[in-house]
Short mmCIF file of C-alpha atoms in Angstrom, two decimals:
data_model
loop_
_atom_site.label_atom_id
_atom_site.label_comp_id
_atom_site.label_asym_id
_atom_site.label_seq_id
_atom_site.Cartn_x
_atom_site.Cartn_y
_atom_site.Cartn_z
CA UNK A 108 -19.21 -23.32 26.54
CA UNK A 109 -21.70 -20.93 27.49
CA UNK A 110 -24.67 -21.28 25.71
CA UNK A 111 -27.09 -17.43 25.14
CA UNK A 112 -30.63 -17.61 23.29
CA UNK A 113 -31.18 -16.04 19.99
CA UNK A 114 -34.06 -14.13 20.73
CA UNK A 115 -37.22 -14.60 23.73
CA UNK A 116 -37.22 -17.76 22.19
CA UNK A 117 -34.95 -18.84 19.17
CA UNK A 118 -31.80 -21.09 19.77
CA UNK A 119 -29.62 -21.15 21.72
CA UNK A 120 -25.64 -20.56 20.54
CA UNK A 121 -22.27 -20.58 21.87
CA UNK A 122 -21.95 -16.52 23.82
CA UNK A 123 -18.45 -16.47 21.45
CA UNK A 124 -19.67 -17.41 17.50
CA UNK A 125 -16.42 -17.42 15.21
CA UNK A 126 -16.51 -14.95 12.53
CA UNK A 127 -14.68 -16.95 9.10
CA UNK A 128 -14.65 -14.17 6.51
CA UNK A 129 -11.27 -12.79 6.74
CA UNK A 130 -10.73 -16.91 5.83
CA UNK A 131 -10.81 -15.97 2.42
CA UNK A 132 -11.16 -12.81 2.02
CA UNK A 133 -10.39 -8.54 3.01
CA UNK A 134 -7.11 -9.20 5.52
CA UNK A 135 -5.18 -11.36 2.51
CA UNK A 136 -3.16 -13.91 2.11
CA UNK A 137 -4.81 -16.93 4.90
CA UNK A 138 -3.04 -20.64 5.28
CA UNK A 139 -6.23 -23.19 4.09
CA UNK A 140 -5.21 -25.95 6.75
CA UNK A 141 -5.03 -23.26 9.10
CA UNK A 142 -8.93 -22.00 9.00
CA UNK A 143 -9.68 -25.36 8.76
CA UNK A 144 -8.37 -26.57 12.17
CA UNK A 145 -8.84 -23.10 13.46
CA UNK A 146 -13.35 -23.49 12.57
CA UNK A 147 -12.31 -27.44 13.47
CA UNK A 148 -10.62 -26.21 17.25
CA UNK A 149 -13.60 -23.72 17.64
CA UNK A 150 -16.15 -26.95 17.54
CA UNK A 151 -13.78 -28.11 19.82
CA UNK A 152 -14.26 -25.51 22.63
CA UNK A 153 -16.83 -25.79 22.19
CA UNK A 154 -18.33 -22.61 19.38
CA UNK A 155 -21.35 -23.16 17.30
CA UNK A 156 -22.11 -20.26 16.10
CA UNK A 157 -20.34 -19.90 12.71
CA UNK A 158 -20.32 -17.12 10.47
CA UNK A 159 -19.65 -16.56 6.61
CA UNK A 160 -21.47 -14.19 4.15
CA UNK A 161 -22.10 -15.64 0.48
CA UNK A 162 -20.23 -13.42 -1.38
CA UNK A 163 -16.29 -13.59 1.29
CA UNK A 164 -14.37 -14.52 -0.94
CA UNK A 165 -17.27 -15.49 -3.82
CA UNK A 166 -18.28 -19.18 -2.09
CA UNK A 167 -14.72 -19.92 -1.49
CA UNK A 168 -16.14 -19.52 2.58
CA UNK A 169 -18.87 -21.55 2.51
CA UNK A 170 -16.55 -24.38 0.16
CA UNK A 171 -14.10 -23.45 3.14
CA UNK A 172 -16.88 -24.24 5.62
CA UNK A 173 -18.15 -27.15 4.21
CA UNK A 174 -14.89 -28.37 4.33
CA UNK A 175 -13.56 -28.10 8.54
CA UNK A 176 -17.62 -29.42 9.54
CA UNK A 177 -17.84 -32.30 8.12
CA UNK A 178 -19.27 -34.90 9.48
CA UNK A 179 -19.74 -31.87 12.20
CA UNK A 180 -23.15 -30.63 11.07
CA UNK A 181 -25.57 -30.97 14.35
CA UNK A 182 -22.24 -29.39 16.04
CA UNK A 183 -22.82 -25.77 14.08
CA UNK A 184 -25.07 -23.83 13.71
CA UNK A 185 -24.45 -21.84 10.33
CA UNK A 186 -26.20 -17.98 10.11
CA UNK A 187 -25.00 -17.44 6.96
CA UNK A 188 -24.90 -13.73 5.61
CA UNK A 189 -25.78 -13.03 0.86
CA UNK A 190 -27.25 -9.87 -1.06
CA UNK A 191 -23.95 -8.16 -1.97
CA UNK A 192 -22.63 -8.05 -5.80
CA UNK A 193 -19.01 -8.78 -6.34
CA UNK A 194 -17.31 -7.81 -9.01
CA UNK A 195 -13.86 -9.58 -10.63
CA UNK A 196 -11.54 -6.83 -8.76
CA UNK A 197 -12.90 -7.72 -5.69
CA UNK A 198 -14.71 -4.15 -5.24
CA UNK A 199 -18.33 -4.36 -4.51
CA UNK A 200 -21.37 -3.68 -6.39
CA UNK A 201 -24.72 -2.54 -5.14
CA UNK A 202 -27.46 -5.12 -3.26
CA UNK A 203 -29.77 -6.88 -5.05
CA UNK A 204 -32.47 -8.43 -2.58
CA UNK A 205 -35.36 -8.90 -4.83
CA UNK A 206 -37.62 -12.02 -3.87
CA UNK A 207 -36.01 -13.52 -6.98
CA UNK A 208 -32.44 -13.85 -5.41
CA UNK A 209 -33.08 -14.28 -2.19
CA UNK A 210 -33.91 -17.33 -3.90
CA UNK A 211 -31.23 -17.82 -6.22
CA UNK A 212 -28.87 -17.23 -3.36
CA UNK A 213 -30.09 -19.23 -1.32
CA UNK A 214 -30.00 -22.93 -3.31
CA UNK A 215 -26.12 -21.63 -4.02
CA UNK A 216 -25.75 -21.16 -0.30
CA UNK A 217 -27.09 -24.54 0.06
CA UNK A 218 -24.86 -26.38 -2.52
CA UNK A 219 -21.67 -25.01 -1.36
CA UNK A 220 -21.94 -25.80 2.98
CA UNK A 221 -23.06 -29.26 1.55
CA UNK A 222 -26.30 -28.26 3.95
CA UNK A 223 -30.34 -28.83 3.11
CA UNK A 224 -30.69 -25.46 5.61
CA UNK A 225 -29.16 -22.34 7.25
CA UNK A 226 -29.19 -21.73 9.77
CA UNK A 227 -29.62 -17.75 10.10
CA UNK A 228 -30.50 -15.92 7.58
CA UNK A 229 -29.59 -12.64 7.20
CA UNK A 230 -29.29 -9.84 4.17
CA UNK A 231 -26.27 -7.82 4.70
CA UNK A 232 -27.40 -4.81 4.46
CA UNK A 233 -31.32 -2.80 3.97
CA UNK A 234 -31.31 -1.75 0.61
CA UNK A 235 -33.58 1.30 0.42
CA UNK A 236 -33.93 0.77 -3.40
CA UNK A 237 -36.26 -2.56 -1.51
CA UNK A 238 -38.73 -2.85 0.64
CA UNK A 239 -37.29 -4.42 3.60
CA UNK A 240 -40.97 -6.28 4.25
CA UNK A 241 -40.52 -7.85 -0.08
CA UNK A 242 -36.89 -9.56 1.24
CA UNK A 243 -37.95 -10.87 4.50
CA UNK A 244 -41.12 -12.57 2.90
CA UNK A 245 -38.29 -14.37 0.77
CA UNK A 246 -36.76 -15.69 3.55
CA UNK A 247 -40.04 -16.37 5.58
CA UNK A 248 -41.09 -18.63 2.77
CA UNK A 249 -38.22 -20.39 2.97
CA UNK A 250 -38.25 -21.04 6.67
CA UNK A 251 -41.94 -22.35 5.46
CA UNK A 252 -40.69 -24.45 2.87
CA UNK A 253 -37.75 -25.75 6.12
CA UNK A 254 -34.53 -24.34 3.67
CA UNK A 255 -34.03 -21.18 6.40
CA UNK A 256 -34.45 -22.49 10.45
CA UNK A 257 -34.09 -18.07 11.66
CA UNK A 258 -34.24 -14.78 10.08
CA UNK A 259 -31.34 -12.38 11.05
CA UNK A 260 -31.27 -8.31 9.74
CA UNK A 261 -27.20 -6.78 9.05
CA UNK A 262 -26.67 -3.01 9.21
CA UNK A 263 -30.18 -2.49 9.92
CA UNK A 264 -31.76 1.02 12.23
CA UNK A 265 -34.33 1.05 14.65
CA UNK A 266 -37.40 1.88 11.89
CA UNK A 267 -35.67 -0.18 9.66
CA UNK A 268 -35.45 -3.87 11.73
CA UNK A 269 -39.36 -2.64 13.11
CA UNK A 270 -40.84 -3.01 9.50
CA UNK A 271 -38.89 -6.13 9.54
CA UNK A 272 -39.27 -8.10 12.68
CA UNK A 273 -43.23 -7.17 11.59
CA UNK A 274 -43.04 -9.12 8.26
CA UNK A 275 -41.52 -11.92 10.36
CA UNK A 276 -40.10 -12.52 13.37
CA UNK A 277 -36.24 -12.55 13.35
CA UNK A 278 -33.72 -13.72 16.08
CA UNK A 279 -30.96 -11.32 15.44
CA UNK A 280 -29.35 -8.58 14.44
CA UNK A 281 -26.10 -8.55 12.87
CA UNK A 282 -23.72 -5.24 13.87
CA UNK A 283 -20.31 -3.88 14.82
CA UNK A 284 -20.66 -3.41 18.48
CA UNK A 285 -17.72 -2.58 20.43
CA UNK A 286 -16.34 -0.39 23.51
CA UNK A 287 -15.09 2.34 19.92
CA UNK A 288 -17.43 1.96 18.46
CA UNK A 289 -21.92 2.26 20.99
CA UNK A 290 -24.11 3.77 18.56
CA UNK A 291 -26.63 1.60 18.48
CA UNK A 292 -27.28 2.27 22.25
CA UNK A 293 -29.21 6.13 21.69
CA UNK A 294 -31.74 4.37 19.46
CA UNK A 295 -31.13 0.27 17.16
CA UNK A 296 -30.07 -1.18 20.83
CA UNK A 297 -33.09 -0.06 22.26
CA UNK A 298 -35.46 -2.02 19.44
CA UNK A 299 -33.75 -4.84 19.70
CA UNK A 300 -34.81 -5.46 23.18
CA UNK A 301 -37.79 -4.08 22.73
CA UNK A 302 -39.00 -6.81 20.38
CA UNK A 303 -37.27 -9.65 21.52
CA UNK A 304 -34.30 -9.85 19.78
CA UNK A 305 -30.72 -10.54 20.17
CA UNK A 306 -28.24 -9.04 19.08
CA UNK A 307 -24.26 -11.20 17.39
CA UNK A 308 -21.37 -7.90 17.74
CA UNK A 309 -19.65 -8.16 14.47
CA UNK A 310 -15.95 -5.68 14.37
CA UNK A 311 -14.71 -6.63 19.08
CA UNK A 312 -11.54 -5.61 18.78
CA UNK A 313 -12.19 -2.74 15.96
CA UNK A 314 -11.01 -5.53 13.22
CA UNK A 315 -8.14 -5.58 15.32
CA UNK A 316 -6.57 -2.65 15.85
CA UNK A 317 -7.68 -2.89 19.69
CA UNK A 318 -5.75 -5.91 20.12
CA UNK A 319 -2.94 -4.14 18.65
CA UNK A 320 -2.85 -5.47 15.32
CA UNK A 321 -2.60 -3.60 12.49
CA UNK A 322 -3.06 -4.07 8.00
CA UNK A 323 0.09 -6.72 7.21
CA UNK A 324 -0.23 -5.03 3.54
CA UNK A 325 -2.04 -3.87 0.56
CA UNK A 326 -4.57 -7.01 0.19
CA UNK A 327 -5.57 -5.57 3.16
CA UNK A 328 -8.77 -3.74 3.48
CA UNK A 329 -8.02 -3.19 6.74
CA UNK A 330 -5.06 0.22 5.14
CA UNK A 331 -8.10 2.32 3.19
CA UNK A 332 -9.94 2.61 5.69
CA UNK A 333 -9.97 5.65 8.35
CA UNK A 334 -9.73 4.48 11.87
CA UNK A 335 -5.96 2.68 10.16
CA UNK A 336 -4.56 5.12 9.03
CA UNK A 337 -2.03 8.40 9.36
CA UNK A 338 -3.35 10.28 12.73
CA UNK A 339 -5.74 8.28 12.90
CA UNK A 340 -4.75 4.99 13.25
CA UNK A 341 -1.59 7.30 15.89
CA UNK A 342 -4.31 8.75 17.93
CA UNK A 343 -5.57 5.57 17.66
CA UNK A 344 -3.38 3.50 19.95
CA UNK A 345 -3.99 4.94 22.67
CA UNK A 346 -6.45 3.65 23.64
CA UNK A 347 -5.29 0.49 22.91
CA UNK A 348 -2.49 1.23 25.75
CA UNK A 349 -5.68 2.84 27.93
CA UNK A 350 -6.73 -0.79 27.46
CA UNK A 351 -3.60 -2.19 28.29
CA UNK A 352 -2.61 -1.48 31.92
CA UNK A 353 -6.40 -2.32 32.26
CA UNK A 354 -5.30 -5.51 31.43
CA UNK A 355 -2.26 -5.70 33.26
CA UNK A 356 -4.34 -5.72 36.15
CA UNK A 357 -6.40 -8.81 34.90
CA UNK A 358 -3.33 -10.44 34.11
CA UNK A 359 -4.91 -10.77 29.93
CA UNK A 360 -4.63 -8.94 26.89
CA UNK A 361 -6.32 -6.04 25.66
CA UNK A 362 -8.08 -8.42 22.93
CA UNK A 363 -9.47 -10.18 25.75
CA UNK A 364 -10.60 -7.35 27.84
CA UNK A 365 -11.92 -5.85 24.78
CA UNK A 366 -14.57 -9.16 23.75
CA UNK A 367 -14.91 -8.89 28.48
CA UNK A 368 -17.34 -5.36 28.17
CA UNK A 369 -18.73 -6.58 25.28
CA UNK A 370 -20.08 -10.04 26.19
CA UNK A 371 -21.15 -7.64 29.60
CA UNK A 372 -23.58 -5.50 27.65
CA UNK A 373 -26.30 -8.42 28.67
CA UNK A 374 -26.59 -11.46 27.49
CA UNK A 375 -28.59 -11.12 24.14
CA UNK A 376 -25.26 -10.27 22.41
CA UNK A 377 -23.25 -12.22 20.75
CA UNK A 378 -19.88 -11.42 19.82
CA UNK A 379 -18.74 -12.94 17.07
CA UNK A 380 -15.23 -12.85 16.75
CA UNK A 381 -12.69 -13.15 13.71
CA UNK A 382 -9.82 -15.13 14.82
CA UNK A 383 -7.64 -17.03 11.39
CA UNK A 384 -5.76 -18.78 13.35
CA UNK A 385 -6.41 -21.34 16.46
CA UNK A 386 -3.83 -18.57 18.07
CA UNK A 387 -6.07 -16.18 17.85
CA UNK A 388 -8.66 -17.90 19.06
CA UNK A 389 -7.36 -19.66 22.09
CA UNK A 390 -7.49 -16.38 23.31
CA UNK A 391 -10.18 -15.11 22.27
CA UNK A 392 -12.00 -18.00 24.10
CA UNK A 393 -9.76 -17.79 27.48
CA UNK A 394 -12.11 -13.43 27.35
CA UNK A 395 -14.86 -16.11 28.31
CA UNK A 396 -13.18 -17.27 32.35
CA UNK A 397 -12.87 -13.00 32.72
CA UNK A 398 -15.44 -10.62 35.04
CA UNK A 399 -15.36 -7.02 34.45
CA UNK A 400 -16.83 -5.38 37.93
CA UNK A 401 -19.23 -2.82 37.60
CA UNK A 402 -16.20 -0.96 39.43
CA UNK A 403 -13.70 -1.09 36.50
CA UNK A 404 -16.78 -1.16 33.53
CA UNK A 405 -17.60 1.91 35.24
CA UNK A 406 -13.28 2.70 34.02
CA UNK A 407 -13.00 1.43 31.57
CA UNK A 408 -15.42 3.76 29.89
CA UNK A 409 -14.78 7.00 31.36
CA UNK A 410 -11.18 6.10 29.78
CA UNK A 411 -12.75 5.37 26.35
CA UNK A 412 -15.54 6.61 26.09
CA UNK A 413 -18.74 6.20 23.31
CA UNK A 414 -16.49 9.43 21.22
CA UNK A 415 -13.39 8.73 21.60
CA UNK A 416 -12.64 6.49 18.56
CA UNK A 417 -10.81 8.92 15.47
CA UNK A 418 -12.70 8.01 12.18
CA UNK A 419 -15.29 5.86 10.64
CA UNK A 420 -15.25 2.36 10.67
CA UNK A 421 -15.55 1.80 7.30
CA UNK A 422 -14.54 4.72 3.94
CA UNK A 423 -16.61 6.82 3.62
CA UNK A 424 -19.45 5.24 0.25
CA UNK A 425 -19.43 1.83 2.35
CA UNK A 426 -20.86 4.03 4.92
CA UNK A 427 -23.60 4.97 2.86
CA UNK A 428 -23.98 1.95 2.13
CA UNK A 429 -25.40 1.68 5.66
CA UNK A 430 -28.92 2.09 7.33
CA UNK A 431 -28.07 1.50 10.74
CA UNK A 432 -26.23 4.90 10.95
CA UNK A 433 -29.24 6.80 9.85
CA UNK A 434 -31.08 8.11 12.57
CA UNK A 435 -34.52 6.89 12.17
CA UNK A 436 -36.24 10.48 13.65
#
């Protein structure tokens, strides 16, 4: 397993991370035994970056990871997002990023994970009602106390990144990035590199779309996402077809080509793949063996230009929460 550094002087993590959200939430029922086996197979394959959120399954995901890493805590780098408020009906009901809430959230996460520190702690969104300096300052207190090793943020604009970094150095920005979701390239990625940070990229398969996946039922949140809905979904299948053609020439799968493209964007970008089963994980790991030449990359980007995807990445009300979608001006 190759490794990449989070930030100029940060920790070494595997070149591919495992996103654990779907093992507890939003993609419909999951098999806990298979989920644990998948996490353990990832560690065996050399993947040490495990990405979770305290609100994934309302704490279930953290407890699942605790079971999977028992006796192996020293082998993993755990990234935790926090701040989302959930309802009894699984709804998302806003954010709480007050300093007191930050310290409350981390106490619960440490207990559920069965650890005395979190490797990377990051607010899941930027709350316009709460100064980012106050939130990051509270996490900085946790760093000084030894409960958190590194600080990150998620879905932040370039302006918010600079404000947060001025409060305390950040190791990484977690944000959606794929061959069909390239909005960060205009302002955000240059800011990340200016500050000496890294990107942990989620959505590298656009939630399975680029791998040929489709919603499994009403319990699968993708059934309500614009890219998977109606005519949008049918139009987007052409992009999957393009990836399939490229993949055939490389003896690969469309998902592997999509992951390889993200890997090619720089050593400061770490794709986080949401595999729920060992078969999906094995497919993703093979992407590390694929090398796309400059000619192949140019051809791929010509066939799938940055604006090729049809539909936004979240529903309209969720898009409003994305500070990353606001231009800094």
